[in-house]
Amino acid sequence: MASTVVNAVLLGALATLFGSIMQTMVKYATSQMPVFEVVFFRTVFGVLLFAPMIARGGWKILHTNRMGLMTLRGLLHSGSMMLNFLSISLAPLATIAALRFSAPLWATLLAVIALHEVLRARRISALIAGFAGTLVVLRPGLVAIDTGTTAALASAAIWGVVMVIIKVLSRTESGISITFYGMLFIVPISGIAASFSWVSPDPLILGWILVMSVIGNIANLFMVASFKRADVATLMPIQFTTLIWVSLFGYVWFDEGLDVWTWIGGGIIFTSTFY
């Protein structure tokens, strides 16, 4: 049992690292190509990268008895990914990472509104603290709340629901099928969105996006594999390393400042989420 948890933690740490690398690559790609076109090619490549697995294992590796839930996950993931890529193109990586820590808080709040779940004192206090941390990051009135931070918050809210769906699916479905269908549904949706601002893609940028897609697929597979081996609560602390990675990458490659308020707010959000 202990070794299973250790494996889950290691897989979760790798998922966080690879996900942070992908976000850094997204920021560069979206500076060279319209955002939704980047999403489109990222997911097209993401789907095509499963061809060797399908050739080796046959279509049976994609079998699922939960297509309805897969579809819902795919539709929600589409919105979350497009908003996330938009926010990355407009705001500092560390700010986006800090705001995405609020995803479980949004999921809890949405469960109260949509499912009429009862909130007890501990969860209420955690929600209040978490959203206070969000205000620390945003600092409304002192710093303008722009499209980038608004998109990041909306993406986090949707991703909070997606996380729960992935956890449910991971109980019965393979990591390959969950990741594949998650990508597949985004292709047509992002393609339609991209068509309104389409530009002829640069082959070098397409190569960049292909590498980015490989890294993103690996991150998704690691994430699903970690969920299969441990509870979300066990894996949650690892997510905070995202802020470390993207702050470092943003500083080195994009000359983004290390904002102390982003770290303080991100820490508050993370702590309240874990609590």
PDB file of C-alpha atoms in Angstrom:
ATOM      1  CA  MET A   1       0.000   0.000   0.000  1.00  0.00           C
ATOM      2  CA  ALA A   2       2.787   2.413   0.938  1.00  0.00           C
ATOM      3  CA  SER A   3       4.626   1.717  -2.329  1.00  0.00           C
ATOM      4  CA  THR A   4       1.419   2.414  -4.268  1.00  0.00           C
ATOM      5  CA  VAL A   5       1.060   5.812  -2.617  1.00  0.00           C
ATOM      6  CA  VAL A   6       4.729   6.608  -3.259  1.00  0.00           C
ATOM      7  CA  ASN A   7       4.265   5.704  -6.925  1.00  0.00           C
ATOM      8  CA  ALA A   8       1.180   7.921  -7.064  1.00  0.00           C
ATOM      9  CA  VAL A   9       3.102  10.853  -5.585  1.00  0.00           C
ATOM     10  CA  LEU A  10       5.979  10.390  -8.034  1.00  0.00           C
ATOM     11  CA  LEU A  11       3.582  10.171 -10.978  1.00  0.00           C
ATOM     12  CA  GLY A  12       1.749  13.258  -9.730  1.00  0.00           C
ATOM     13  CA  ALA A  13       5.040  15.159  -9.421  1.00  0.00           C
ATOM     14  CA  LEU A  14       6.001  14.213 -12.978  1.00  0.00           C
ATOM     15  CA  ALA A  15       2.551  15.235 -14.229  1.00  0.00           C
ATOM     16  CA  THR A  16       3.023  18.625 -12.574  1.00  0.00           C
ATOM     17  CA  LEU A  17       6.489  19.114 -14.059  1.00  0.00           C
ATOM     18  CA  PHE A  18       5.480  18.107 -17.579  1.00  0.00           C
ATOM     19  CA  GLY A  19       2.298  20.191 -17.324  1.00  0.00           C
ATOM     20  CA  SER A  20       4.369  23.234 -16.314  1.00  0.00           C
ATOM     21  CA  ILE A  21       6.716  22.712 -19.265  1.00  0.00           C
ATOM     22  CA  MET A  22       3.715  22.490 -21.588  1.00  0.00           C
ATOM     23  CA  GLN A  23       2.234  25.734 -20.220  1.00  0.00           C
ATOM     24  CA  THR A  24       5.560  27.466 -20.853  1.00  0.00           C
ATOM     25  CA  MET A  25       5.575  26.191 -24.432  1.00  0.00           C
ATOM     26  CA  VAL A  26       1.955  27.309 -24.845  1.00  0.00           C
ATOM     27  CA  LYS A  27       2.939  30.857 -23.913  1.00  0.00           C
ATOM     28  CA  TYR A  28       5.530  30.958 -26.686  1.00  0.00           C
ATOM     29  CA  ALA A  29       3.247  29.280 -29.262  1.00  0.00           C
ATOM     30  CA  THR A  30       0.391  31.713 -28.594  1.00  0.00           C
ATOM     31  CA  SER A  31       2.750  34.618 -29.205  1.00  0.00           C
ATOM     32  CA  GLN A  32       3.327  33.272 -32.729  1.00  0.00           C
ATOM     33  CA  MET A  33      -0.138  31.957 -33.654  1.00  0.00           C
ATOM     34  CA  PRO A  34      -3.797  32.743 -32.731  1.00  0.00           C
ATOM     35  CA  VAL A  35      -4.714  31.115 -29.409  1.00  0.00           C
ATOM     36  CA  PHE A  36      -7.557  28.859 -30.569  1.00  0.00           C
ATOM     37  CA  GLU A  37      -5.463  27.675 -33.547  1.00  0.00           C
ATOM     38  CA  VAL A  38      -2.786  26.587 -31.060  1.00  0.00           C
ATOM     39  CA  VAL A  39      -5.460  24.678 -29.106  1.00  0.00           C
ATOM     40  CA  PHE A  40      -6.672  23.046 -32.340  1.00  0.00           C
ATOM     41  CA  PHE A  41      -3.236  21.820 -33.470  1.00  0.00           C
ATOM     42  CA  ARG A  42      -2.279  20.785 -29.952  1.00  0.00           C
ATOM     43  CA  THR A  43      -5.324  18.500 -29.732  1.00  0.00           C
ATOM     44  CA  VAL A  44      -5.030  17.225 -33.324  1.00  0.00           C
ATOM     45  CA  PHE A  45      -1.436  16.182 -32.624  1.00  0.00           C
ATOM     46  CA  GLY A  46      -2.541  14.855 -29.244  1.00  0.00           C
ATOM     47  CA  VAL A  47      -5.059  12.523 -30.914  1.00  0.00           C
ATOM     48  CA  LEU A  48      -2.649  11.443 -33.670  1.00  0.00           C
ATOM     49  CA  LEU A  49      -0.008  10.545 -31.103  1.00  0.00           C
ATOM     50  CA  PHE A  50      -2.265   7.704 -29.958  1.00  0.00           C
ATOM     51  CA  ALA A  51      -1.939   6.003 -33.395  1.00  0.00           C
ATOM     52  CA  PRO A  52       1.053   3.820 -32.367  1.00  0.00           C
ATOM     53  CA  MET A  53      -0.783   2.651 -29.234  1.00  0.00           C
ATOM     54  CA  ILE A  54      -3.907   1.820 -31.264  1.00  0.00           C
ATOM     55  CA  ALA A  55      -1.828   0.018 -33.908  1.00  0.00           C
ATOM     56  CA  ARG A  56      -0.175  -2.097 -31.214  1.00  0.00           C
ATOM     57  CA  GLY A  57      -3.159  -2.735 -28.938  1.00  0.00           C
ATOM     58  CA  GLY A  58      -6.099  -2.387 -31.329  1.00  0.00           C
ATOM     59  CA  TRP A  59      -9.198  -0.255 -30.920  1.00  0.00           C
ATOM     60  CA  LYS A  60     -10.121  -2.263 -27.839  1.00  0.00           C
ATOM     61  CA  ILE A  61      -7.771  -0.086 -25.753  1.00  0.00           C
ATOM     62  CA  LEU A  62     -10.193   2.799 -26.368  1.00  0.00           C
ATOM     63  CA  HIS A  63     -13.276   0.852 -25.316  1.00  0.00           C
ATOM     64  CA  THR A  64     -15.447   2.602 -22.751  1.00  0.00           C
ATOM     65  CA  ASN A  65     -18.783   1.957 -21.087  1.00  0.00           C
ATOM     66  CA  ARG A  66     -19.003   5.576 -19.960  1.00  0.00           C
ATOM     67  CA  MET A  67     -19.276   7.452 -23.262  1.00  0.00           C
ATOM     68  CA  GLY A  68     -21.859   9.851 -21.834  1.00  0.00           C
ATOM     69  CA  LEU A  69     -19.512  10.905 -19.038  1.00  0.00           C
ATOM     70  CA  MET A  70     -16.586  10.948 -21.479  1.00  0.00           C
ATOM     71  CA  THR A  71     -18.562  13.338 -23.694  1.00  0.00           C
ATOM     72  CA  LEU A  72     -19.398  15.634 -20.789  1.00  0.00           C
ATOM     73  CA  ARG A  73     -15.762  15.624 -19.719  1.00  0.00           C
ATOM     74  CA  GLY A  74     -14.678  16.401 -23.295  1.00  0.00           C
ATOM     75  CA  LEU A  75     -17.068  19.339 -23.671  1.00  0.00           C
ATOM     76  CA  LEU A  76     -16.082  20.846 -20.327  1.00  0.00           C
ATOM     77  CA  HIS A  77     -12.402  20.207 -20.993  1.00  0.00           C
ATOM     78  CA  SER A  78     -12.745  22.061 -24.308  1.00  0.00           C
ATOM     79  CA  GLY A  79     -13.943  25.199 -22.586  1.00  0.00           C
ATOM     80  CA  SER A  80     -11.356  24.920 -19.820  1.00  0.00           C
ATOM     81  CA  MET A  81      -8.439  24.383 -22.218  1.00  0.00           C
ATOM     82  CA  MET A  82      -9.365  27.222 -24.570  1.00  0.00           C
ATOM     83  CA  LEU A  83      -9.797  29.631 -21.664  1.00  0.00           C
ATOM     84  CA  ASN A  84      -6.548  28.401 -20.102  1.00  0.00           C
ATOM     85  CA  PHE A  85      -4.555  28.930 -23.313  1.00  0.00           C
ATOM     86  CA  LEU A  86      -6.125  32.385 -23.677  1.00  0.00           C
ATOM     87  CA  SER A  87      -5.150  33.314 -20.115  1.00  0.00           C
ATOM     88  CA  ILE A  88      -1.592  32.013 -20.578  1.00  0.00           C
ATOM     89  CA  SER A  89      -1.204  34.221 -23.654  1.00  0.00           C
ATOM     90  CA  LEU A  90      -2.277  37.324 -21.708  1.00  0.00           C
ATOM     91  CA  ALA A  91      -1.094  36.973 -18.093  1.00  0.00           C
ATOM     92  CA  PRO A  92       2.070  35.866 -16.213  1.00  0.00           C
ATOM     93  CA  LEU A  93       2.444  32.112 -15.822  1.00  0.00           C
ATOM     94  CA  ALA A  94       2.699  32.304 -12.018  1.00  0.00           C
ATOM     95  CA  THR A  95      -0.555  34.283 -11.777  1.00  0.00           C
ATOM     96  CA  ILE A  96      -2.361  31.689 -13.912  1.00  0.00           C
ATOM     97  CA  ALA A  97      -0.965  28.838 -11.796  1.00  0.00           C
ATOM     98  CA  ALA A  98      -2.016  30.514  -8.530  1.00  0.00           C
ATOM     99  CA  LEU A  99      -5.552  31.112  -9.771  1.00  0.00           C
ATOM    100  CA  ARG A 100      -5.871  27.524 -11.015  1.00  0.00           C
ATOM    101  CA  PHE A 101      -5.352  26.321  -7.438  1.00  0.00           C
ATOM    102  CA  SER A 102      -8.904  27.568  -6.879  1.00  0.00           C
ATOM    103  CA  ALA A 103     -10.358  24.816  -9.117  1.00  0.00           C
ATOM    104  CA  PRO A 104     -11.428  22.531  -6.211  1.00  0.00           C
ATOM    105  CA  LEU A 105     -12.979  25.524  -4.428  1.00  0.00           C
ATOM    106  CA  TRP A 106     -15.068  26.350  -7.473  1.00  0.00           C
ATOM    107  CA  ALA A 107     -16.086  22.688  -7.737  1.00  0.00           C
ATOM    108  CA  THR A 108     -17.308  22.756  -4.124  1.00  0.00           C
ATOM    109  CA  LEU A 109     -19.254  25.962  -4.672  1.00  0.00           C
ATOM    110  CA  LEU A 110     -20.809  24.631  -7.880  1.00  0.00           C
ATOM    111  CA  ALA A 111     -21.825  21.431  -6.053  1.00  0.00           C
ATOM    112  CA  VAL A 112     -23.711  23.533  -3.498  1.00  0.00           C
ATOM    113  CA  ILE A 113     -25.512  25.514  -6.198  1.00  0.00           C
ATOM    114  CA  ALA A 114     -26.219  22.700  -8.666  1.00  0.00           C
ATOM    115  CA  LEU A 115     -26.463  19.641  -6.398  1.00  0.00           C
ATOM    116  CA  HIS A 116     -27.705  21.359  -3.215  1.00  0.00           C
ATOM    117  CA  GLU A 117     -24.918  19.851  -1.149  1.00  0.00           C
ATOM    118  CA  VAL A 118     -24.742  20.994   2.466  1.00  0.00           C
ATOM    119  CA  LEU A 119     -21.744  23.076   3.537  1.00  0.00           C
ATOM    120  CA  ARG A 120     -20.505  22.663   7.088  1.00  0.00           C
ATOM    121  CA  ALA A 121     -18.388  25.108   9.063  1.00  0.00           C
ATOM    122  CA  ARG A 122     -15.016  23.674   8.032  1.00  0.00           C
ATOM    123  CA  ARG A 123     -15.735  23.831   4.313  1.00  0.00           C
ATOM    124  CA  ILE A 124     -17.277  27.287   4.635  1.00  0.00           C
ATOM    125  CA  SER A 125     -14.133  28.576   6.353  1.00  0.00           C
ATOM    126  CA  ALA A 126     -11.937  26.929   3.709  1.00  0.00           C
ATOM    127  CA  LEU A 127     -13.995  28.487   0.903  1.00  0.00           C
ATOM    128  CA  ILE A 128     -13.801  31.944   2.474  1.00  0.00           C
ATOM    129  CA  ALA A 129     -10.033  31.637   2.958  1.00  0.00           C
ATOM    130  CA  GLY A 130      -9.555  30.309  -0.563  1.00  0.00           C
ATOM    131  CA  PHE A 131     -11.451  33.097  -2.226  1.00  0.00           C
ATOM    132  CA  ALA A 132      -9.656  35.605   0.012  1.00  0.00           C
ATOM    133  CA  GLY A 133      -6.425  34.190  -1.421  1.00  0.00           C
ATOM    134  CA  THR A 134      -7.849  34.719  -4.905  1.00  0.00           C
ATOM    135  CA  LEU A 135      -8.431  38.379  -4.037  1.00  0.00           C
ATOM    136  CA  VAL A 136      -4.824  38.649  -2.830  1.00  0.00           C
ATOM    137  CA  VAL A 137      -3.631  37.427  -6.238  1.00  0.00           C
ATOM    138  CA  LEU A 138      -6.024  39.668  -8.171  1.00  0.00           C
ATOM    139  CA  ARG A 139      -5.922  42.732  -5.856  1.00  0.00           C
ATOM    140  CA  PRO A 140      -9.033  44.348  -7.370  1.00  0.00           C
ATOM    141  CA  GLY A 141      -8.894  48.123  -7.189  1.00  0.00           C
ATOM    142  CA  LEU A 142      -5.098  48.066  -7.015  1.00  0.00           C
ATOM    143  CA  VAL A 143      -4.440  46.006 -10.126  1.00  0.00           C
ATOM    144  CA  ALA A 144      -6.762  45.915 -13.144  1.00  0.00           C
ATOM    145  CA  ILE A 145      -8.657  42.636 -13.533  1.00  0.00           C
ATOM    146  CA  ASP A 146      -8.109  41.948 -17.207  1.00  0.00           C
ATOM    147  CA  THR A 147      -9.188  39.358 -19.760  1.00  0.00           C
ATOM    148  CA  GLY A 148      -6.274  37.077 -18.845  1.00  0.00           C
ATOM    149  CA  THR A 149      -7.142  36.752 -15.151  1.00  0.00           C
ATOM    150  CA  THR A 150     -10.874  36.512 -15.887  1.00  0.00           C
ATOM    151  CA  ALA A 151     -10.223  33.667 -18.352  1.00  0.00           C
ATOM    152  CA  ALA A 152      -7.970  31.954 -15.780  1.00  0.00           C
ATOM    153  CA  LEU A 153     -10.712  32.052 -13.136  1.00  0.00           C
ATOM    154  CA  ALA A 154     -13.318  30.712 -15.570  1.00  0.00           C
ATOM    155  CA  SER A 155     -10.939  27.958 -16.687  1.00  0.00           C
ATOM    156  CA  ALA A 156     -10.264  26.995 -13.056  1.00  0.00           C
ATOM    157  CA  ALA A 157     -13.977  26.832 -12.287  1.00  0.00           C
ATOM    158  CA  ILE A 158     -14.614  24.454 -15.189  1.00  0.00           C
ATOM    159  CA  TRP A 159     -11.498  22.421 -14.440  1.00  0.00           C
ATOM    160  CA  GLY A 160     -12.718  21.861 -10.894  1.00  0.00           C
ATOM    161  CA  VAL A 161     -15.653  19.925 -12.327  1.00  0.00           C
ATOM    162  CA  VAL A 162     -13.433  18.105 -14.848  1.00  0.00           C
ATOM    163  CA  MET A 163     -11.148  16.895 -12.025  1.00  0.00           C
ATOM    164  CA  VAL A 164     -14.075  15.204 -10.321  1.00  0.00           C
ATOM    165  CA  ILE A 165     -15.206  13.574 -13.580  1.00  0.00           C
ATOM    166  CA  ILE A 166     -11.672  12.270 -14.267  1.00  0.00           C
ATOM    167  CA  LYS A 167     -11.530  10.779 -10.779  1.00  0.00           C
ATOM    168  CA  VAL A 168     -14.868   9.005 -11.346  1.00  0.00           C
ATOM    169  CA  LEU A 169     -13.797   7.747 -14.789  1.00  0.00           C
ATOM    170  CA  SER A 170     -10.428   6.522 -13.496  1.00  0.00           C
ATOM    171  CA  ARG A 171     -12.220   3.928 -11.351  1.00  0.00           C
ATOM    172  CA  THR A 172     -13.381   1.950 -14.387  1.00  0.00           C
ATOM    173  CA  GLU A 173     -11.717   3.369 -17.509  1.00  0.00           C
ATOM    174  CA  SER A 174      -8.118   3.185 -18.720  1.00  0.00           C
ATOM    175  CA  GLY A 175      -5.849   6.213 -18.619  1.00  0.00           C
ATOM    176  CA  ILE A 176      -5.386   5.900 -22.385  1.00  0.00           C
ATOM    177  CA  SER A 177      -9.118   6.068 -23.153  1.00  0.00           C
ATOM    178  CA  ILE A 178      -9.709   8.964 -20.728  1.00  0.00           C
ATOM    179  CA  THR A 179      -6.860  10.988 -22.252  1.00  0.00           C
ATOM    180  CA  PHE A 180      -7.774  10.089 -25.857  1.00  0.00           C
ATOM    181  CA  TYR A 181     -11.448  11.049 -25.630  1.00  0.00           C
ATOM    182  CA  GLY A 182     -10.546  14.162 -23.678  1.00  0.00           C
ATOM    183  CA  MET A 183      -8.466  15.291 -26.676  1.00  0.00           C
ATOM    184  CA  LEU A 184     -10.864  14.015 -29.350  1.00  0.00           C
ATOM    185  CA  PHE A 185     -13.810  16.175 -28.302  1.00  0.00           C
ATOM    186  CA  ILE A 186     -11.697  19.333 -28.222  1.00  0.00           C
ATOM    187  CA  VAL A 187     -10.643  19.019 -31.889  1.00  0.00           C
ATOM    188  CA  PRO A 188     -13.933  20.056 -33.590  1.00  0.00           C
ATOM    189  CA  ILE A 189     -14.804  22.661 -30.957  1.00  0.00           C
ATOM    190  CA  SER A 190     -11.412  24.365 -31.098  1.00  0.00           C
ATOM    191  CA  GLY A 191     -11.384  24.016 -34.900  1.00  0.00           C
ATOM    192  CA  ILE A 192     -14.617  25.998 -35.189  1.00  0.00           C
ATOM    193  CA  ALA A 193     -13.292  28.658 -32.800  1.00  0.00           C
ATOM    194  CA  ALA A 194      -9.971  28.835 -34.680  1.00  0.00           C
ATOM    195  CA  SER A 195     -11.658  29.274 -38.074  1.00  0.00           C
ATOM    196  CA  PHE A 196     -12.639  32.858 -37.195  1.00  0.00           C
ATOM    197  CA  SER A 197      -8.998  33.996 -36.913  1.00  0.00           C
ATOM    198  CA  TRP A 198      -7.155  31.365 -38.960  1.00  0.00           C
ATOM    199  CA  VAL A 199      -3.670  32.099 -40.275  1.00  0.00           C
ATOM    200  CA  SER A 200      -1.396  29.902 -42.356  1.00  0.00           C
ATOM    201  CA  PRO A 201       0.709  27.984 -39.804  1.00  0.00           C
ATOM    202  CA  ASP A 202       4.495  28.252 -39.750  1.00  0.00           C
ATOM    203  CA  PRO A 203       6.079  24.754 -40.042  1.00  0.00           C
ATOM    204  CA  LEU A 204       8.519  25.577 -37.229  1.00  0.00           C
ATOM    205  CA  ILE A 205       5.675  26.541 -34.891  1.00  0.00           C
ATOM    206  CA  LEU A 206       3.806  23.374 -35.852  1.00  0.00           C
ATOM    207  CA  GLY A 207       6.895  21.385 -34.868  1.00  0.00           C
ATOM    208  CA  TRP A 208       6.956  23.259 -31.560  1.00  0.00           C
ATOM    209  CA  ILE A 209       3.291  22.444 -30.966  1.00  0.00           C
ATOM    210  CA  LEU A 210       3.930  18.776 -31.822  1.00  0.00           C
ATOM    211  CA  VAL A 211       6.605  18.559 -29.115  1.00  0.00           C
ATOM    212  CA  MET A 212       4.277  20.445 -26.772  1.00  0.00           C
ATOM    213  CA  SER A 213       1.538  17.902 -27.506  1.00  0.00           C
ATOM    214  CA  VAL A 214       3.822  14.970 -26.678  1.00  0.00           C
ATOM    215  CA  ILE A 215       4.681  16.584 -23.347  1.00  0.00           C
ATOM    216  CA  GLY A 216       1.002  17.393 -22.673  1.00  0.00           C
ATOM    217  CA  ASN A 217      -0.103  13.831 -23.409  1.00  0.00           C
ATOM    218  CA  ILE A 218       2.571  12.480 -21.076  1.00  0.00           C
ATOM    219  CA  ALA A 219       1.400  14.862 -18.345  1.00  0.00           C
ATOM    220  CA  ASN A 220      -2.221  13.719 -18.790  1.00  0.00           C
ATOM    221  CA  LEU A 221      -1.278  10.040 -18.659  1.00  0.00           C
ATOM    222  CA  PHE A 222       0.796  10.591 -15.514  1.00  0.00           C
ATOM    223  CA  MET A 223      -2.090  12.508 -13.904  1.00  0.00           C
ATOM    224  CA  VAL A 224      -4.672   9.800 -14.609  1.00  0.00           C
ATOM    225  CA  ALA A 225      -2.228   7.090 -13.456  1.00  0.00           C
ATOM    226  CA  SER A 226      -1.635   8.942 -10.176  1.00  0.00           C
ATOM    227  CA  PHE A 227      -5.416   9.287  -9.607  1.00  0.00           C
ATOM    228  CA  LYS A 228      -5.741   5.522 -10.010  1.00  0.00           C
ATOM    229  CA  ARG A 229      -3.257   4.922  -7.185  1.00  0.00           C
ATOM    230  CA  ALA A 230      -4.229   7.502  -4.554  1.00  0.00           C
ATOM    231  CA  ASP A 231      -6.959   9.866  -3.421  1.00  0.00           C
ATOM    232  CA  VAL A 232      -7.099  13.436  -4.652  1.00  0.00           C
ATOM    233  CA  ALA A 233      -6.387  14.688  -1.097  1.00  0.00           C
ATOM    234  CA  THR A 234      -3.122  12.741  -1.039  1.00  0.00           C
ATOM    235  CA  LEU A 235      -2.027  14.179  -4.376  1.00  0.00           C
ATOM    236  CA  MET A 236      -3.170  17.759  -3.771  1.00  0.00           C
ATOM    237  CA  PRO A 237       0.036  19.045  -2.065  1.00  0.00           C
ATOM    238  CA  ILE A 238       2.071  18.153  -5.159  1.00  0.00           C
ATOM    239  CA  GLN A 239       0.069  20.662  -7.193  1.00  0.00           C
ATOM    240  CA  PHE A 240       1.764  23.533  -5.354  1.00  0.00           C
ATOM    241  CA  THR A 241       5.035  22.699  -7.117  1.00  0.00           C
ATOM    242  CA  THR A 242       3.392  24.051 -10.275  1.00  0.00           C
ATOM    243  CA  LEU A 243       3.827  27.570  -8.886  1.00  0.00           C
ATOM    244  CA  ILE A 244       7.527  26.905  -8.346  1.00  0.00           C
ATOM    245  CA  TRP A 245       8.086  25.540 -11.851  1.00  0.00           C
ATOM    246  CA  VAL A 246       6.129  28.151 -13.802  1.00  0.00           C
ATOM    247  CA  SER A 247       7.603  31.015 -11.762  1.00  0.00           C
ATOM    248  CA  LEU A 248      11.078  29.748 -12.660  1.00  0.00           C
ATOM    249  CA  PHE A 249      10.231  29.164 -16.328  1.00  0.00           C
ATOM    250  CA  GLY A 250       8.428  32.501 -16.642  1.00  0.00           C
ATOM    251  CA  TYR A 251      11.366  34.346 -15.089  1.00  0.00           C
ATOM    252  CA  VAL A 252      13.998  32.648 -17.261  1.00  0.00           C
ATOM    253  CA  TRP A 253      12.250  32.633 -20.649  1.00  0.00           C
ATOM    254  CA  PHE A 254       9.770  35.516 -20.537  1.00  0.00           C
ATOM    255  CA  ASP A 255      11.395  37.860 -18.034  1.00  0.00           C
ATOM    256  CA  GLU A 256       8.283  37.721 -15.829  1.00  0.00           C
ATOM    257  CA  GLY A 257       8.742  39.214 -12.378  1.00  0.00           C
ATOM    258  CA  LEU A 258       8.457  37.086  -9.237  1.00  0.00           C
ATOM    259  CA  ASP A 259       5.424  38.775  -7.618  1.00  0.00           C
ATOM    260  CA  VAL A 260       5.355  38.150  -3.857  1.00  0.00           C
ATOM    261  CA  TRP A 261       1.568  38.719  -3.737  1.00  0.00           C
ATOM    262  CA  THR A 262       1.009  35.930  -6.250  1.00  0.00           C
ATOM    263  CA  TRP A 263       2.964  33.573  -3.971  1.00  0.00           C
ATOM    264  CA  ILE A 264       1.116  34.710  -0.837  1.00  0.00           C
ATOM    265  CA  GLY A 265      -2.288  34.452  -2.499  1.00  0.00           C
ATOM    266  CA  GLY A 266      -1.411  31.157  -4.181  1.00  0.00           C
ATOM    267  CA  GLY A 267      -0.266  29.781  -0.820  1.00  0.00           C
ATOM    268  CA  ILE A 268      -3.538  30.811   0.840  1.00  0.00           C
ATOM    269  CA  ILE A 269      -5.622  29.278  -1.960  1.00  0.00           C
ATOM    270  CA  PHE A 270      -3.597  26.062  -1.895  1.00  0.00           C
ATOM    271  CA  THR A 271      -3.707  25.724   1.903  1.00  0.00           C
ATOM    272  CA  SER A 272      -7.471  26.277   2.055  1.00  0.00           C
ATOM    273  CA  THR A 273      -8.011  23.776  -0.766  1.00  0.00           C
ATOM    274  CA  PHE A 274      -5.906  21.139   0.984  1.00  0.00           C
ATOM    275  CA  TYR A 275      -7.655  21.803   4.310  1.00  0.00           C
TER     276      TYR A 275
END
